[in-house]
Coordinates of C-alpha atoms and ligand atoms in Angstrom, one line a residue:
M1 CA 16.6 -15.9 74.4
D2 CA 14.1 -17.6 76.7
V3 CA 16.0 -20.6 78.2
A4 CA 12.8 -22.5 79.1
A5 CA 11.5 -22.1 75.6
Q6 CA 14.8 -23.5 74.2
A7 CA 14.5 -26.5 76.5
R8 CA 12.6 -29.1 74.5
I9 CA 12.6 -29.3 70.7
A10 CA 9.9 -31.7 69.4
R11 CA 10.9 -34.5 67.1
R12 CA 8.4 -35.7 64.6
D13 CA 8.2 -39.1 63.1
R14 CA 7.7 -39.8 59.4
A15 CA 3.9 -39.7 59.6
E16 CA 3.9 -36.5 61.5
I17 CA 6.3 -34.9 59.0
E18 CA 3.9 -35.9 56.2
R19 CA 1.1 -34.1 58.1
I20 CA 3.1 -30.9 58.3
R21 CA 3.9 -31.4 54.6
E22 CA 0.1 -31.5 53.9
A23 CA -0.3 -28.2 55.6
G24 CA 2.7 -27.0 53.7
R25 CA 1.0 -27.9 50.4
V26 CA -1.8 -25.5 51.3
V27 CA 0.7 -22.8 52.2
A28 CA 2.6 -23.3 48.9
A29 CA -0.6 -23.2 46.8
V30 CA -1.7 -20.0 48.5
L31 CA 1.6 -18.2 48.0
S32 CA 1.9 -19.4 44.5
E33 CA -1.5 -18.0 43.7
L34 CA -0.8 -14.7 45.5
G35 CA 2.5 -14.3 43.6
T36 CA 0.5 -14.1 40.4
A37 CA -2.3 -12.0 41.9
A38 CA 0.2 -9.3 43.1
V39 CA -0.3 -6.9 40.2
P40 CA -0.6 -3.1 40.0
G41 CA -3.8 -1.8 41.4
V42 CA -4.7 -4.8 43.6
S43 CA -5.2 -4.0 47.3
T44 CA -3.4 -5.9 50.0
A45 CA -6.7 -6.7 51.6
E46 CA -7.8 -8.4 48.4
L47 CA -4.7 -10.6 48.7
D48 CA -5.6 -11.4 52.2
R49 CA -9.1 -12.4 51.2
L50 CA -7.7 -14.6 48.4
A51 CA -5.3 -16.3 50.8
R52 CA -8.0 -17.2 53.3
A53 CA -10.5 -18.4 50.7
R54 CA -7.9 -20.6 49.0
A55 CA -6.8 -22.2 52.3
E56 CA -10.3 -22.8 53.4
A57 CA -11.2 -24.4 50.1
M58 CA -8.4 -26.8 50.8
G59 CA -9.8 -27.7 54.2
A60 CA -7.3 -25.6 56.2
R61 CA -7.5 -22.6 58.4
P62 CA -5.2 -19.5 58.3
A63 CA -2.7 -19.8 61.2
F64 CA -2.1 -16.1 61.7
L65 CA -5.7 -14.9 62.0
G66 CA -6.2 -14.0 65.7
Y67 CA -2.7 -15.1 66.7
R68 CA -1.8 -12.8 69.5
G69 CA -4.5 -10.5 68.2
Y70 CA -3.2 -10.3 64.6
P71 CA -6.2 -9.1 62.6
A72 CA -5.7 -10.8 59.2
S73 CA -4.8 -14.1 57.6
L74 CA -1.8 -12.9 55.6
C75 CA 1.1 -10.6 56.2
V76 CA 1.8 -8.3 53.3
S77 CA 5.0 -6.2 53.7
V78 CA 5.7 -3.7 50.9
N79 CA 9.2 -2.1 50.2
D80 CA 10.6 -0.8 53.4
E81 CA 8.2 -3.0 55.4
V82 CA 10.1 -6.0 56.7
I83 CA 7.5 -8.3 58.1
H84 CA 4.0 -8.3 59.6
G85 CA 2.4 -5.7 57.3
I86 CA -1.3 -5.7 57.9
P87 CA -3.5 -6.0 54.8
S88 CA -5.5 -2.9 54.0
A89 CA -8.2 -2.0 51.4
R90 CA -6.4 1.4 51.0
R91 CA -3.0 -0.1 50.2
L92 CA -2.9 -0.6 46.4
L93 CA 0.2 -2.3 44.9
R94 CA 2.1 -0.3 42.3
E95 CA 4.5 -1.2 39.6
G96 CA 8.0 -1.7 41.0
D97 CA 6.8 -2.6 44.6
L98 CA 8.6 -5.4 46.4
V99 CA 6.0 -7.4 48.2
G100 CA 6.6 -9.9 51.0
L101 CA 3.8 -12.4 51.3
D102 CA 3.8 -14.5 54.5
F103 CA 1.2 -17.2 55.2
G104 CA 0.7 -20.0 57.6
A105 CA -1.9 -22.7 57.5
V106 CA -3.3 -25.2 60.0
L107 CA -4.5 -28.5 58.6
A108 CA -5.9 -31.1 61.0
G109 CA -4.0 -29.6 63.9
W110 CA -0.6 -29.3 62.0
Y111 CA 1.0 -26.0 61.1
A112 CA 3.2 -24.9 58.2
D113 CA 4.6 -21.4 57.5
A114 CA 6.3 -19.9 54.5
A115 CA 7.0 -16.6 52.9
V116 CA 8.1 -15.2 49.5
T117 CA 9.0 -11.8 48.2
V118 CA 7.9 -10.9 44.7
A119 CA 8.3 -7.8 42.5
V120 CA 5.2 -6.1 41.1
G121 CA 6.0 -5.9 37.4
R122 CA 9.5 -4.6 36.9
A123 CA 11.5 -3.6 40.0
S124 CA 14.8 -1.8 40.2
A125 CA 18.0 -3.8 39.6
E126 CA 18.9 -3.4 43.3
A127 CA 15.5 -4.6 44.4
E128 CA 15.7 -7.7 42.2
R129 CA 19.2 -8.4 43.5
L130 CA 18.0 -8.1 47.1
V131 CA 15.2 -10.6 46.3
A132 CA 17.6 -13.1 44.6
V133 CA 20.1 -12.9 47.4
T134 CA 17.5 -13.4 50.1
R135 CA 16.2 -16.4 48.3
R136 CA 19.7 -17.8 48.1
A137 CA 20.4 -17.0 51.7
L138 CA 17.4 -19.1 52.7
A139 CA 18.5 -21.9 50.4
Q140 CA 21.9 -21.9 52.1
G141 CA 20.4 -21.9 55.6
I142 CA 18.3 -24.8 54.6
A143 CA 21.3 -26.7 53.2
A144 CA 23.0 -26.4 56.7
A145 CA 20.0 -28.0 58.5
W146 CA 21.4 -31.5 58.9
P147 CA 21.3 -33.7 62.0
G148 CA 24.3 -32.9 64.2
A149 CA 24.6 -29.3 63.0
R150 CA 23.7 -26.5 65.4
V151 CA 21.1 -23.8 65.0
G152 CA 23.9 -21.3 64.7
D153 CA 25.2 -23.1 61.6
V154 CA 21.9 -22.4 59.9
G155 CA 22.1 -18.7 60.8
A156 CA 25.7 -18.4 59.9
A157 CA 25.0 -19.7 56.4
V158 CA 22.2 -17.2 55.9
E159 CA 24.3 -14.4 57.3
A160 CA 27.4 -15.2 55.1
C161 CA 25.3 -15.1 52.0
A162 CA 23.4 -11.9 52.8
E163 CA 26.4 -10.0 54.1
G164 CA 28.7 -11.3 51.4
A165 CA 26.3 -9.6 48.9
G166 CA 26.6 -6.3 50.8
F167 CA 23.2 -6.5 52.5
S168 CA 22.3 -6.8 56.2
V169 CA 20.4 -9.4 58.2
V170 CA 17.6 -8.4 60.5
R171 CA 18.3 -9.5 64.1
D172 CA 15.2 -8.4 65.9
F173 CA 13.1 -11.2 64.4
V174 CA 14.0 -14.9 64.1
G175 CA 12.7 -18.2 62.7
H176 CA 11.3 -20.9 64.9
G177 CA 10.2 -24.5 65.3
V178 CA 6.8 -25.3 63.9
G179 CA 4.4 -28.2 64.0
R180 CA 1.7 -28.4 66.6
R181 CA 1.9 -24.7 67.1
L182 CA 2.9 -21.8 64.9
H183 CA 5.9 -21.0 67.1
E184 CA 7.7 -23.7 68.9
P185 CA 11.3 -24.0 70.2
P186 CA 13.9 -23.4 69.0
Q187 CA 14.4 -19.8 68.0
V188 CA 16.3 -19.8 64.7
P189 CA 18.3 -16.6 64.2
N190 CA 19.5 -15.6 60.8
Y191 CA 23.0 -15.1 62.1
G192 CA 25.8 -17.1 63.7
P193 CA 28.2 -17.8 65.2
P194 CA 28.5 -21.3 63.8
G195 CA 28.8 -24.1 66.2
T196 CA 26.5 -22.4 68.7
G197 CA 22.9 -23.0 69.8
P198 CA 20.9 -26.2 70.1
E199 CA 22.0 -29.3 68.1
L200 CA 19.7 -30.3 65.3
G201 CA 18.4 -33.8 65.4
E202 CA 16.3 -36.0 63.1
G203 CA 12.6 -35.1 63.1
M204 CA 13.0 -31.5 64.1
V205 CA 10.9 -29.1 62.0
L206 CA 12.1 -25.5 61.6
A207 CA 10.7 -22.4 59.9
I208 CA 13.8 -20.7 58.6
E209 CA 13.0 -17.1 57.6
P210 CA 15.7 -14.7 56.6
M211 CA 14.8 -11.0 56.5
V212 CA 17.4 -9.1 54.5
N213 CA 17.7 -5.3 54.2
A214 CA 19.3 -3.3 51.5
G215 CA 20.7 -0.8 54.0
T216 CA 20.8 -0.9 57.8
A217 CA 19.7 -4.0 59.8
Q218 CA 17.9 -1.7 62.2
V219 CA 14.1 -2.0 62.2
R220 CA 11.2 -0.3 64.1
V221 CA 7.6 -1.3 64.6
L222 CA 4.9 1.1 63.5
A223 CA 2.1 2.4 65.8
D224 CA -0.2 -0.4 64.6
G225 CA 1.9 -2.6 66.9
W226 CA 2.7 -5.1 64.1
T227 CA 4.3 -3.6 60.9
A228 CA 8.1 -3.7 61.2
V229 CA 9.9 -1.3 58.8
T230 CA 13.6 -0.6 58.1
A231 CA 15.0 2.3 60.1
D232 CA 16.5 3.9 57.0
G233 CA 13.4 3.5 54.7
R234 CA 15.3 1.3 52.3
S235 CA 13.9 -2.0 50.9
S236 CA 13.7 -5.4 52.7
A237 CA 13.0 -8.9 51.5
H238 CA 11.8 -12.0 53.3
F239 CA 11.7 -15.7 52.3
E240 CA 10.6 -18.6 54.6
H241 CA 10.2 -22.3 54.3
T242 CA 9.1 -25.0 56.8
V243 CA 11.9 -27.6 56.8
A244 CA 12.3 -31.0 58.3
V245 CA 15.7 -32.2 59.5
T246 CA 16.0 -35.8 58.5
A247 CA 18.8 -38.4 58.2
G248 CA 18.8 -37.9 54.5
G249 CA 19.2 -34.1 54.9
P250 CA 16.8 -31.1 55.0
E251 CA 13.4 -31.6 53.4
V252 CA 11.4 -28.5 52.4
L253 CA 7.8 -29.1 53.4
T254 CA 6.5 -25.9 51.8
A255 CA 8.0 -26.5 48.3
G256 CA 6.4 -24.7 45.4
A257 CA 5.6 -21.6 47.4
E258 CA 7.4 -19.5 44.8
G259 CA 5.1 -20.6 42.0
V260 CA 5.8 -18.7 38.9
S261 CA 7.3 -15.7 40.6
P262 CA 8.4 -13.2 38.0
V263 CA 11.6 -12.6 39.9
A264 CA 14.3 -14.9 38.7
G265 CA 16.6 -16.6 41.3
Ligands
MF3_1 N1 5.9 -16.1 59.5 C1 5.7 -15.2 60.6 C2 6.2 -15.8 61.9 O1 6.4 -16.9 61.9 C3 4.3 -14.7 60.7 C4 3.7 -14.5 62.0 S1 2.4 -13.3 61.8 C5 1.4 -13.5 63.1 O2 6.4 -15.2 62.9 F1 0.5 -12.7 63.0 F2 1.0 -14.7 63.2 F3 2.1 -13.3 64.3
CO2 CO1 7.5 -17.9 60.6

């Protein structure tokens, strides 16, 4: 990890947290709409278009568009794609696909970031279990994000949940601080050990984002320079919330992102 990047973790006051929550409402509305739009025959480019239009209608801007050259507003990662799938007019969703939808919004200079994974129609029992476990792993990571805890406690909670269910946690990508920029310190790995890493304090805002694989944890990046896929071709799921660490415990600032997801938790 980059030591300099770990050096200073911003602390937001109550008003600033509420600004991030406003951006988070946009993200949640977009993901909720996309969850119902992800039906057989729709292209991933169409989902990207919907995401951008919905965010702009709410006065926000897509955070990913142009970020380090990323060419779209939304990441759509299907089946063995782990994260950073680039939307395409040629990629049509099919019954049974597992679709990761990752979206960030900037509203009045404040960023929020979240992701969900939904099944298109009916998915296999294993795919549905992978989704449920990844969602639960995120919930357990969030539940660990109290002042005085360490970043490694969050990761350890995620890891215990995912590995306890027989799945593996991706280590090549991590969560992050978020607020004035999409990616801020600290890095937030989805693994421990507990009691390690920076100490969490009141006002820190984290994007916690477990990526859980059915098989091996190993991933590789495709020739497009973005799309990360599992090395063994098996499925992957991804959930993410933007979370404020407060004296009263973790507050999810992107709540509602899962909308009426057909996949039960
Ligand atoms: N949620 C992802 C992240 O936080 C999405 C980034 S996609 C990018 O890293 F295009 F913006 F890089
Ligand atoms: Co993120």
